[in-house]
Amino acid sequence: MSVTVRERWISPGDLNGFLGLVVDNLSVMAFLATALIGIFGFPADIVFLRMFPGTTFGVLLGNLAYTAMARRLARQTGRTDVTAMPLGLDAPTSIGMALLVLGPAFLQFKQAGLDPQAAGLATWRLGMASLVIMGVLKFVLSSFGGMVQRHVPRAGLLGSIAGIALVLMGFLPLVEILKQPLVGFAGLGVVLYALVARARMPWNLPGVLVAFVVGALLYYVLGPLGWLGGGYQPPAAWQWRFAMPLPTLQWIDGLGAAVPYLPLILPFGLLMVVGGINVTESARAAGDEYRTRDILLVEALATLVAGFCGGVAQTTPYIGQPSYKAMGAGTGYTLLTGLFIGLGGVFGYLSNLVELIPLSVLAPILVFVAIGITVQAFEATPMRYAPAVVFSFFPAIARMVTIKLSDPTYVAPDHFAALYADRVHGFSELAIITVLGNGFIITSMVWASFVVALIDGKALRAALILLVGAGLSVFGVIHSAELSGGIYLPWQLDAASRELVWQFAGAYAALAVVLVALSVSASSRQADAV
């Protein structure tokens, strides 16, 4: 039964929430753009005029829907302290899309003979197709999220995303911070002071905003004085880049190119479904009773629409809803954020802000998010499963090493391929690291899940999980023998690659047999003891 209440659209707490949520989204967009343009040499006009408008349109739609849901909840309960669910670009998977899918695909298109502009457009279509695939998966799984949680241990789900956070959101941005330590380390210190130590900021400002302002001031004051070691770049001239996020079917042309990346794309979508469930539970614990299915459906539809309109990064409800409630935010901050981000993608002022603010200023926020996600993996998992969480990090570390070594500015592509194929002393170390990192998200889930089963004394269940891992290895879903990490039919590979495939798949199968034997032996000893 609805209760009539006096609803305020904007409160002082909403302004704080708006500033914090905008900076969170801006930091993800900045890393996405900086990685594509700065690391991979991606054409800037494709990023700003094609990728950004559709991506930010998803943020607009999702936040408008969550605002409406919060106001409906306020009317139904007669409460005036309802806080909307915050929605934005998911940091781990957006960074993963840039570093693991879009950037490598762009380089492959160029190696196939396309010029940078054509390669950029082909990559954009691949990114749209990836987002549509994730949106469809999230839409289908929105009614089965509970089943996923029941069958995949929490250590596997949280450990896999914590691995992404630790190496992609934590370590790589930390490197960017220390490229300009006078700027980045100060901002990181403010973030730790405000958000880890939970110290109060002047005038109750959000800690993220204070860190942002401190870093920007240091950069633009010390940079012209030559105190940043040559890392200072004067601000680019302001440009109005107008681009409407119009629906397009060009993503269909990218479906074929997206297939090899399915071992990354599908887990990205799956993780956000589970994350949406956890976020809804945290909001419920803070006093706001949202329907899980509604939260997941909005997330799925926002991602799907963004993909149809040119977006390449998926949206997700943020875990910090109780923190925004503690700020005093209500239903207005998501409305303001959605409008600011969505219109910024259309009128181009977000791209100017991204160019204006160096990554060393924004990276501390990503490091903090990485710390929070990693800590949550341990806090939300019973302590006895901590070894499983830690074990699940190793494939992500291998993937991070491969990213750096395969960077053509470090190692020439021909030399990398030669080192990968070197068999003088068996499989090369580089090949092992690369294969371990390929499909690392699913690998992390498999590794953590079978260790959890062992800890629970369920050796037969662990053996079954390992057999699943063996099957996934055969087709390259995990441990792909291809440098690109793509899936394949093993009999179509060359002899050397097939040998590598059978070694990894056989390792899982052999361990499964050993565990079955140990389980049978243990059962026999128990029977004899009786």
Coordinates of C-alpha atoms in Angstrom, one line a residue:
M1 CA 0.0 0.0 0.0
S2 CA 1.4 3.4 -1.0
V3 CA 1.9 6.1 1.6
T4 CA 2.0 9.8 0.6
V5 CA 5.3 11.4 1.7
R6 CA 6.9 14.6 0.9
E7 CA 9.7 13.7 -1.5
R8 CA 12.7 16.0 -2.0
W9 CA 14.5 15.7 -5.3
I10 CA 17.9 17.1 -4.2
S11 CA 19.4 17.3 -0.7
P12 CA 22.9 18.3 0.5
G13 CA 23.7 14.6 0.8
D14 CA 22.8 14.1 -2.8
L15 CA 25.4 16.6 -3.9
N16 CA 28.1 14.7 -2.0
G17 CA 26.9 11.4 -3.5
F18 CA 26.8 13.0 -6.9
L19 CA 30.4 14.2 -6.7
G20 CA 31.6 10.8 -5.5
L21 CA 29.7 8.8 -8.1
V22 CA 30.7 11.0 -11.0
V23 CA 34.4 10.8 -10.0
D24 CA 34.2 7.0 -9.8
N25 CA 32.7 6.8 -13.3
L26 CA 35.1 9.4 -14.7
S27 CA 38.1 7.5 -13.4
V28 CA 37.0 4.3 -15.2
M29 CA 36.4 6.2 -18.4
A30 CA 39.8 8.0 -18.2
F31 CA 41.6 4.6 -17.8
L32 CA 39.6 3.2 -20.7
A33 CA 40.5 6.1 -23.0
T34 CA 44.1 6.3 -21.7
A35 CA 44.8 2.6 -22.2
L36 CA 43.3 2.5 -25.7
I37 CA 44.8 5.8 -27.0
G38 CA 48.1 5.9 -24.9
I39 CA 49.1 2.3 -24.8
F40 CA 47.6 0.8 -28.0
G41 CA 47.6 3.9 -30.2
F42 CA 43.8 3.8 -30.8
P43 CA 42.3 6.6 -32.9
A44 CA 41.0 9.2 -30.3
D45 CA 38.0 10.2 -32.4
I46 CA 36.6 6.6 -32.4
V47 CA 37.0 6.5 -28.6
F48 CA 35.3 9.8 -27.9
L49 CA 32.8 10.0 -30.7
R50 CA 31.7 6.4 -31.0
M51 CA 32.5 4.5 -27.8
F52 CA 31.8 7.2 -25.2
P53 CA 28.3 8.3 -26.2
G54 CA 26.8 4.8 -26.1
T55 CA 28.7 3.8 -23.0
T56 CA 27.5 6.8 -21.1
F57 CA 24.0 6.4 -22.4
G58 CA 23.9 3.1 -20.5
V59 CA 24.9 4.9 -17.3
L60 CA 22.1 7.5 -17.9
L61 CA 19.4 4.9 -18.4
G62 CA 20.5 2.7 -15.5
N63 CA 20.6 5.6 -13.0
L64 CA 17.3 7.0 -14.2
A65 CA 15.7 3.6 -13.6
Y66 CA 17.3 3.2 -10.1
T67 CA 16.1 6.7 -9.3
A68 CA 12.6 5.8 -10.2
M69 CA 12.8 2.5 -8.2
A70 CA 14.0 4.4 -5.1
R71 CA 11.2 7.0 -5.3
R72 CA 8.7 4.2 -5.7
L73 CA 10.1 2.5 -2.6
A74 CA 9.9 5.7 -0.7
R75 CA 6.2 6.1 -1.6
Q76 CA 5.4 2.5 -0.8
T77 CA 7.1 2.6 2.6
G78 CA 6.3 6.2 3.6
R79 CA 10.1 6.8 4.3
T80 CA 12.1 9.8 3.4
D81 CA 15.5 8.3 3.9
V82 CA 15.5 5.8 1.0
T83 CA 18.8 5.8 -0.9
A84 CA 18.9 4.9 -4.6
M85 CA 21.1 2.2 -5.8
P86 CA 24.3 3.7 -7.4
L87 CA 25.1 2.6 -10.9
G88 CA 28.1 3.2 -13.1
L89 CA 30.7 1.6 -15.3
D90 CA 32.2 -1.5 -13.8
A91 CA 35.9 -0.9 -13.1
P92 CA 37.4 -4.4 -13.2
T93 CA 35.7 -5.5 -16.4
S94 CA 36.0 -2.1 -18.2
I95 CA 39.7 -2.2 -17.5
G96 CA 39.7 -5.8 -18.6
M97 CA 37.9 -4.9 -21.8
A98 CA 40.5 -2.3 -22.6
L99 CA 43.6 -4.3 -21.8
L100 CA 42.5 -7.8 -22.7
V101 CA 40.0 -7.5 -25.5
L102 CA 39.9 -4.1 -27.3
G103 CA 43.6 -3.2 -27.2
P104 CA 44.8 -6.7 -28.4
A105 CA 42.1 -6.9 -31.0
F106 CA 43.1 -3.5 -32.4
L107 CA 46.7 -4.7 -32.7
Q108 CA 45.6 -7.9 -34.4
F109 CA 43.4 -6.0 -36.9
K110 CA 46.4 -3.8 -37.8
Q111 CA 48.7 -6.8 -38.1
A112 CA 46.1 -8.2 -40.6
G113 CA 46.7 -5.2 -42.8
L114 CA 44.1 -2.7 -41.8
D115 CA 45.0 1.0 -41.3
P116 CA 44.6 2.4 -37.8
Q117 CA 41.2 4.0 -38.6
A118 CA 39.8 0.8 -40.1
A119 CA 41.2 -1.3 -37.3
G120 CA 39.7 1.1 -34.8
L121 CA 36.2 0.8 -36.4
A122 CA 36.5 -3.0 -36.5
T123 CA 37.5 -3.0 -32.8
W124 CA 34.6 -0.8 -32.0
R125 CA 32.2 -3.2 -33.6
L126 CA 33.8 -6.1 -31.7
G127 CA 33.4 -4.1 -28.5
M128 CA 29.7 -3.4 -29.2
A129 CA 29.2 -7.1 -29.9
S130 CA 30.9 -8.0 -26.7
L131 CA 28.6 -5.7 -24.8
V132 CA 25.5 -7.1 -26.4
I133 CA 26.6 -10.6 -25.6
M134 CA 27.2 -9.6 -21.9
G135 CA 23.8 -7.9 -21.8
V136 CA 22.0 -10.9 -23.2
L137 CA 23.8 -13.2 -20.7
K138 CA 22.9 -10.9 -17.8
F139 CA 19.3 -10.7 -18.9
V140 CA 19.0 -14.5 -19.1
L141 CA 20.8 -15.0 -15.7
S142 CA 18.8 -12.3 -13.9
S143 CA 16.3 -14.9 -12.9
F144 CA 19.0 -17.5 -12.1
G145 CA 21.5 -15.6 -10.1
G146 CA 20.7 -17.5 -6.9
M147 CA 21.4 -20.8 -8.7
V148 CA 24.8 -19.5 -9.8
Q149 CA 25.6 -18.6 -6.2
R150 CA 24.6 -22.0 -5.0
H151 CA 26.8 -23.9 -7.5
V152 CA 29.9 -21.8 -7.6
P153 CA 31.6 -21.2 -4.2
R154 CA 31.8 -17.7 -3.1
A155 CA 35.6 -18.1 -2.9
G156 CA 35.6 -18.8 -6.7
L157 CA 33.3 -15.9 -7.6
L158 CA 35.0 -13.3 -5.3
G159 CA 38.5 -14.7 -5.8
S160 CA 38.3 -14.4 -9.6
I161 CA 37.1 -10.8 -9.5
A162 CA 39.6 -10.0 -6.7
G163 CA 42.4 -11.3 -9.0
I164 CA 41.3 -8.9 -11.7
A165 CA 41.1 -6.1 -9.1
L166 CA 44.6 -6.8 -7.7
V167 CA 46.6 -6.9 -10.9
L168 CA 44.6 -4.9 -13.4
M169 CA 42.9 -2.3 -11.1
G170 CA 45.6 -2.2 -8.4
F171 CA 49.0 -2.9 -9.8
L172 CA 48.8 -1.4 -13.2
P173 CA 47.3 1.9 -12.0
L174 CA 49.9 2.0 -9.2
V175 CA 52.5 2.0 -11.9
E176 CA 50.8 5.0 -13.5
I177 CA 50.8 6.7 -10.0
L178 CA 54.5 6.2 -9.6
K179 CA 55.3 7.6 -13.1
Q180 CA 54.4 10.9 -11.5
P181 CA 54.9 10.2 -7.7
L182 CA 54.7 13.8 -6.6
V183 CA 51.1 13.9 -7.9
G184 CA 49.8 10.3 -7.7
F185 CA 51.2 9.3 -4.3
A186 CA 49.7 12.4 -2.6
G187 CA 46.3 11.6 -4.1
L188 CA 46.6 8.0 -3.1
G189 CA 47.5 9.0 0.5
V190 CA 44.3 11.2 0.7
V191 CA 42.2 8.3 -0.6
L192 CA 43.7 6.0 2.1
Y193 CA 43.3 8.6 4.8
A194 CA 39.6 9.3 3.9
L195 CA 38.3 6.0 2.7
V196 CA 40.5 3.3 4.4
A197 CA 41.2 5.2 7.7
R198 CA 37.7 6.8 7.4
A199 CA 38.9 10.2 8.6
R200 CA 36.5 13.1 8.1
M201 CA 37.2 15.5 5.2
P202 CA 36.9 19.3 5.5
W203 CA 33.3 20.5 5.1
N204 CA 32.3 16.8 4.9
L205 CA 33.4 16.6 1.3
P206 CA 33.8 13.1 -0.3
G207 CA 37.3 11.8 0.1
V208 CA 37.4 10.9 -3.6
L209 CA 36.7 14.5 -4.6
V210 CA 39.4 15.8 -2.2
A211 CA 42.0 13.4 -3.6
F212 CA 41.0 14.4 -7.1
V213 CA 41.4 18.1 -6.4
V214 CA 44.7 17.7 -4.5
G215 CA 46.2 15.6 -7.4
A216 CA 45.0 18.0 -10.1
L217 CA 46.4 21.1 -8.2
L218 CA 49.8 19.4 -7.7
Y219 CA 49.9 18.4 -11.4
Y220 CA 49.0 21.8 -12.8
V221 CA 51.1 23.8 -10.3
L222 CA 54.3 21.6 -10.3
G223 CA 54.1 20.6 -13.9
P224 CA 54.9 24.0 -15.5
L225 CA 57.7 24.4 -13.0
G226 CA 59.4 21.3 -14.4
W227 CA 59.1 19.4 -11.1
L228 CA 57.4 16.3 -12.5
G229 CA 60.3 14.7 -14.3
G230 CA 59.1 15.5 -17.8
G231 CA 55.8 13.9 -17.3
Y232 CA 53.7 17.1 -17.5
Q233 CA 51.5 17.6 -20.5
P234 CA 49.8 21.0 -20.8
P235 CA 46.0 20.8 -21.2
A236 CA 44.7 20.3 -24.7
A237 CA 42.4 22.9 -26.2
W238 CA 38.7 22.4 -25.3
Q239 CA 36.8 20.7 -28.1
W240 CA 33.0 20.3 -28.4
R241 CA 32.5 16.7 -29.6
F242 CA 28.8 16.3 -30.3
A243 CA 27.7 12.7 -31.0
M244 CA 24.3 11.1 -30.4
P245 CA 24.2 7.5 -29.1
L246 CA 21.9 6.3 -31.9
P247 CA 21.0 2.6 -32.2
T248 CA 23.0 0.7 -34.8
L249 CA 23.3 -2.9 -36.0
Q250 CA 27.0 -2.6 -36.7
W251 CA 27.6 -4.8 -33.7
I252 CA 26.4 -7.7 -35.8
D253 CA 29.6 -7.3 -37.9
G254 CA 31.7 -7.7 -34.8
L255 CA 30.2 -11.0 -33.6
G256 CA 32.6 -13.2 -35.5
A257 CA 35.6 -11.3 -34.2
A258 CA 34.2 -11.5 -30.6
V259 CA 34.1 -15.3 -30.5
P260 CA 37.7 -15.9 -29.6
Y261 CA 37.2 -13.5 -26.6
L262 CA 34.2 -15.4 -25.2
P263 CA 36.3 -16.9 -22.4
L264 CA 36.7 -13.4 -21.1
I265 CA 33.4 -11.8 -22.2
L266 CA 31.1 -14.4 -20.6
P267 CA 32.8 -14.4 -17.2
F268 CA 32.6 -10.6 -17.3
G269 CA 28.8 -10.8 -17.6
L270 CA 28.5 -13.6 -15.0
L271 CA 30.5 -11.7 -12.4
M272 CA 28.3 -8.7 -12.7
V273 CA 25.2 -10.8 -12.1
V274 CA 26.7 -12.2 -8.9
G275 CA 27.9 -8.7 -8.0
G276 CA 24.4 -7.3 -8.5
I277 CA 23.0 -9.9 -6.1
N278 CA 25.6 -9.1 -3.4
V279 CA 25.0 -5.3 -3.9
T280 CA 21.3 -5.8 -3.4
E281 CA 21.9 -7.7 -0.2
S282 CA 24.2 -5.0 1.1
A283 CA 21.5 -2.4 0.4
R284 CA 18.9 -4.6 2.1
A285 CA 21.2 -4.8 5.2
A286 CA 21.4 -1.0 5.1
G287 CA 17.5 -0.8 5.2
D288 CA 16.5 -0.4 1.6
E289 CA 14.6 -3.4 0.4
Y290 CA 15.0 -3.6 -3.4
R291 CA 13.9 -6.7 -5.4
T292 CA 17.1 -8.5 -6.6
R293 CA 15.5 -9.4 -10.0
D294 CA 14.6 -5.7 -10.6
I295 CA 18.2 -4.6 -9.9
L296 CA 19.6 -7.2 -12.2
L297 CA 17.1 -6.5 -15.0
V298 CA 18.0 -2.8 -15.0
E299 CA 21.7 -3.6 -15.1
A300 CA 21.2 -6.1 -18.0
L301 CA 19.0 -3.7 -20.0
A302 CA 21.3 -0.8 -19.5
T303 CA 24.3 -2.9 -20.7
L304 CA 22.3 -4.2 -23.7
V305 CA 21.1 -0.7 -24.8
A306 CA 24.6 0.7 -24.4
G307 CA 25.9 -2.1 -26.7
F308 CA 23.2 -1.3 -29.4
C309 CA 24.2 2.4 -29.2
G310 CA 27.9 2.0 -29.6
G311 CA 29.1 1.4 -26.0
V312 CA 31.9 -0.9 -25.1
A313 CA 31.9 -1.0 -21.3
Q314 CA 29.2 -2.6 -19.1
T315 CA 27.3 -0.9 -16.3
T316 CA 26.8 -2.4 -12.8
P317 CA 25.2 -1.4 -9.5
Y318 CA 28.0 -0.2 -7.2
I319 CA 28.8 -2.0 -3.9
G320 CA 28.8 1.3 -2.0
Q321 CA 25.1 1.9 -1.5
P322 CA 25.4 1.9 2.3
S323 CA 28.3 4.4 2.0
Y324 CA 26.1 6.8 0.0
K325 CA 23.3 6.4 2.5
A326 CA 25.8 7.3 5.3
M327 CA 26.6 10.5 3.3
G328 CA 22.9 11.4 3.5
A329 CA 22.3 10.8 -0.2
G330 CA 18.7 10.0 -1.2
T331 CA 17.2 9.6 -4.7
G332 CA 18.6 12.7 -6.3
Y333 CA 22.3 11.8 -6.6
T334 CA 21.7 9.0 -9.1
L335 CA 19.5 11.4 -11.2
L336 CA 22.2 14.0 -11.3
T337 CA 24.9 11.5 -12.1
G338 CA 23.0 9.9 -14.9
L339 CA 22.3 13.3 -16.5
F340 CA 25.8 14.5 -16.1
I341 CA 27.5 11.4 -17.4
G342 CA 24.9 10.7 -20.2
L343 CA 24.9 14.3 -21.5
G344 CA 28.6 14.4 -21.2
G345 CA 29.0 11.6 -23.6
V346 CA 26.6 13.4 -26.1
F347 CA 28.1 16.9 -25.8
G348 CA 31.7 15.8 -25.4
Y349 CA 32.6 17.5 -22.2
L350 CA 33.5 14.2 -20.5
S351 CA 36.2 13.5 -23.2
N352 CA 37.6 17.0 -22.5
L353 CA 37.7 16.2 -18.7
V354 CA 39.4 12.9 -19.5
E355 CA 42.1 14.7 -21.5
L356 CA 42.4 17.5 -18.9
I357 CA 42.9 15.1 -15.9
P358 CA 46.0 12.9 -16.0
L359 CA 45.8 9.3 -15.1
S360 CA 48.1 9.8 -12.1
V361 CA 45.3 11.9 -10.6
L362 CA 42.5 9.4 -11.3
A363 CA 44.5 6.2 -10.7
P364 CA 44.4 6.4 -6.8
I365 CA 40.7 5.9 -6.9
L366 CA 41.1 2.7 -8.9
V367 CA 43.7 1.4 -6.5
F368 CA 41.3 2.0 -3.6
V369 CA 38.6 0.1 -5.4
A370 CA 41.0 -2.7 -6.0
I371 CA 41.9 -2.8 -2.3
G372 CA 38.2 -2.9 -1.4
I373 CA 37.3 -5.7 -3.8
T374 CA 40.3 -7.8 -2.7
V375 CA 39.5 -7.3 1.0
Q376 CA 35.9 -8.2 0.4
A377 CA 37.0 -11.5 -1.1
F378 CA 38.5 -12.4 2.2
E379 CA 35.9 -10.8 4.5
A380 CA 32.9 -12.3 2.7
T381 CA 34.5 -15.8 2.6
P382 CA 34.9 -18.0 5.7
M383 CA 38.5 -17.9 6.9
R384 CA 39.0 -21.6 6.1
Y385 CA 38.6 -20.9 2.4
A386 CA 41.3 -18.1 2.4
P387 CA 43.8 -20.5 0.7
A388 CA 41.3 -21.0 -2.2
V389 CA 41.0 -17.3 -2.7
V390 CA 44.8 -16.8 -2.7
F391 CA 45.2 -19.8 -5.1
S392 CA 42.8 -18.2 -7.5
F393 CA 45.0 -15.1 -7.9
F394 CA 47.9 -16.9 -9.7
P395 CA 46.2 -17.1 -13.2
A396 CA 45.5 -13.3 -13.0
I397 CA 49.1 -12.6 -12.1
A398 CA 50.2 -14.7 -15.1
R399 CA 47.9 -12.7 -17.3
M400 CA 49.3 -9.4 -16.1
V401 CA 52.8 -10.6 -16.8
T402 CA 51.7 -11.6 -20.3
I403 CA 50.1 -8.2 -20.9
K404 CA 53.4 -6.4 -20.1
L405 CA 55.7 -8.8 -22.0
S406 CA 53.4 -8.8 -25.1
D407 CA 53.4 -4.9 -25.2
P408 CA 55.3 -4.2 -28.4
T409 CA 57.0 -1.2 -26.7
Y410 CA 58.8 -3.8 -24.4
V411 CA 59.2 -6.8 -26.6
A412 CA 59.0 -6.9 -30.4
P413 CA 56.0 -9.1 -31.6
D414 CA 58.3 -11.3 -33.7
H415 CA 60.7 -11.8 -30.8
F416 CA 57.8 -12.6 -28.4
A417 CA 56.4 -15.2 -30.8
A418 CA 59.9 -16.8 -31.2
L419 CA 60.3 -17.0 -27.4
Y420 CA 56.8 -18.4 -27.0
A421 CA 57.5 -21.2 -29.6
D422 CA 61.0 -22.0 -28.3
R423 CA 61.2 -25.8 -27.4
V424 CA 64.9 -26.2 -26.8
H425 CA 64.3 -27.2 -23.1
G426 CA 60.7 -28.3 -23.4
F427 CA 57.8 -25.8 -23.2
S428 CA 59.2 -22.3 -22.8
E429 CA 58.6 -20.4 -19.6
L430 CA 56.9 -17.6 -21.6
A431 CA 54.5 -20.2 -23.2
I432 CA 53.6 -21.6 -19.7
I433 CA 53.0 -18.1 -18.3
T434 CA 50.9 -17.1 -21.3
V435 CA 48.8 -20.3 -21.4
L436 CA 48.3 -20.1 -17.6
G437 CA 46.9 -16.5 -18.0
N438 CA 44.7 -17.2 -21.0
G439 CA 41.1 -17.6 -19.8
F440 CA 42.2 -16.6 -16.3
I441 CA 38.8 -15.6 -15.0
I442 CA 37.3 -19.0 -15.5
T443 CA 40.6 -20.7 -14.5
S444 CA 40.4 -18.8 -11.2
M445 CA 36.9 -20.0 -10.6
V446 CA 37.9 -23.6 -11.3
W447 CA 41.0 -23.5 -9.1
A448 CA 39.2 -21.9 -6.2
S449 CA 36.2 -24.2 -6.5
F450 CA 38.2 -27.4 -6.4
V451 CA 40.3 -26.2 -3.5
V452 CA 37.0 -25.3 -1.6
A453 CA 35.8 -28.8 -2.3
L454 CA 39.0 -30.3 -0.9
I455 CA 38.8 -28.1 2.2
D456 CA 35.2 -29.4 2.7
G457 CA 36.4 -32.9 2.5
K458 CA 34.6 -33.5 -0.8
A459 CA 37.3 -35.1 -2.9
L460 CA 34.9 -36.6 -5.5
R461 CA 33.3 -33.1 -6.1
A462 CA 36.8 -31.7 -6.5
A463 CA 37.6 -34.4 -9.0
L464 CA 34.4 -33.6 -11.0
I465 CA 35.4 -29.9 -11.0
L466 CA 38.9 -30.8 -12.3
L467 CA 37.3 -32.9 -15.1
V468 CA 35.3 -29.8 -16.1
G469 CA 38.6 -27.9 -16.1
A470 CA 40.1 -30.6 -18.4
G471 CA 37.2 -30.2 -20.8
L472 CA 37.5 -26.5 -20.9
S473 CA 41.3 -26.8 -21.5
V474 CA 40.8 -29.0 -24.5
F475 CA 38.9 -26.2 -26.4
G476 CA 40.9 -23.3 -25.2
V477 CA 38.2 -21.8 -22.9
I478 CA 41.0 -21.9 -20.3
H479 CA 44.7 -22.3 -21.0
S480 CA 44.3 -21.5 -24.7
A481 CA 47.5 -22.4 -26.6
E482 CA 46.9 -19.5 -29.0
L483 CA 48.7 -16.2 -28.2
S484 CA 45.4 -14.4 -28.6
G485 CA 43.7 -16.6 -26.0
G486 CA 41.0 -17.7 -28.5
I487 CA 38.9 -20.9 -28.4
Y488 CA 39.4 -23.6 -31.0
L489 CA 38.8 -27.2 -32.0
P490 CA 42.0 -28.9 -30.8
W491 CA 42.5 -31.1 -33.9
Q492 CA 42.8 -28.0 -36.0
L493 CA 45.9 -26.8 -34.1
D494 CA 49.5 -27.5 -35.2
A495 CA 51.3 -30.4 -33.5
A496 CA 53.2 -28.3 -31.0
S497 CA 50.1 -26.4 -29.9
R498 CA 48.2 -29.7 -29.6
E499 CA 50.9 -31.1 -27.4
L500 CA 50.6 -28.1 -25.1
V501 CA 46.8 -28.5 -25.0
W502 CA 47.0 -32.2 -24.1
Q503 CA 49.5 -31.6 -21.3
F504 CA 47.3 -29.0 -19.6
A505 CA 44.1 -31.0 -20.1
G506 CA 45.9 -34.2 -19.0
A507 CA 47.1 -32.5 -15.8
Y508 CA 43.6 -31.8 -14.7
A509 CA 42.4 -35.3 -15.6
A510 CA 45.4 -36.9 -13.8
L511 CA 44.8 -35.0 -10.6
A512 CA 41.1 -35.9 -10.8
V513 CA 42.0 -39.6 -10.9
V514 CA 44.4 -39.2 -8.0
L515 CA 41.7 -37.5 -5.9
V516 CA 39.2 -40.3 -6.7
A517 CA 41.8 -42.9 -5.7
L518 CA 42.5 -41.0 -2.4
S519 CA 38.8 -40.7 -1.7
V520 CA 38.2 -44.4 -2.3
S521 CA 41.2 -45.2 -0.1
A522 CA 39.9 -42.9 2.7
S523 CA 36.4 -44.5 2.5
S524 CA 38.0 -48.0 2.7
R525 CA 40.0 -47.0 5.8
Q526 CA 36.9 -45.6 7.5
A527 CA 35.0 -48.8 6.7
D528 CA 37.8 -51.0 8.2
A529 CA 37.8 -48.8 11.3
V530 CA 34.1 -49.5 11.8

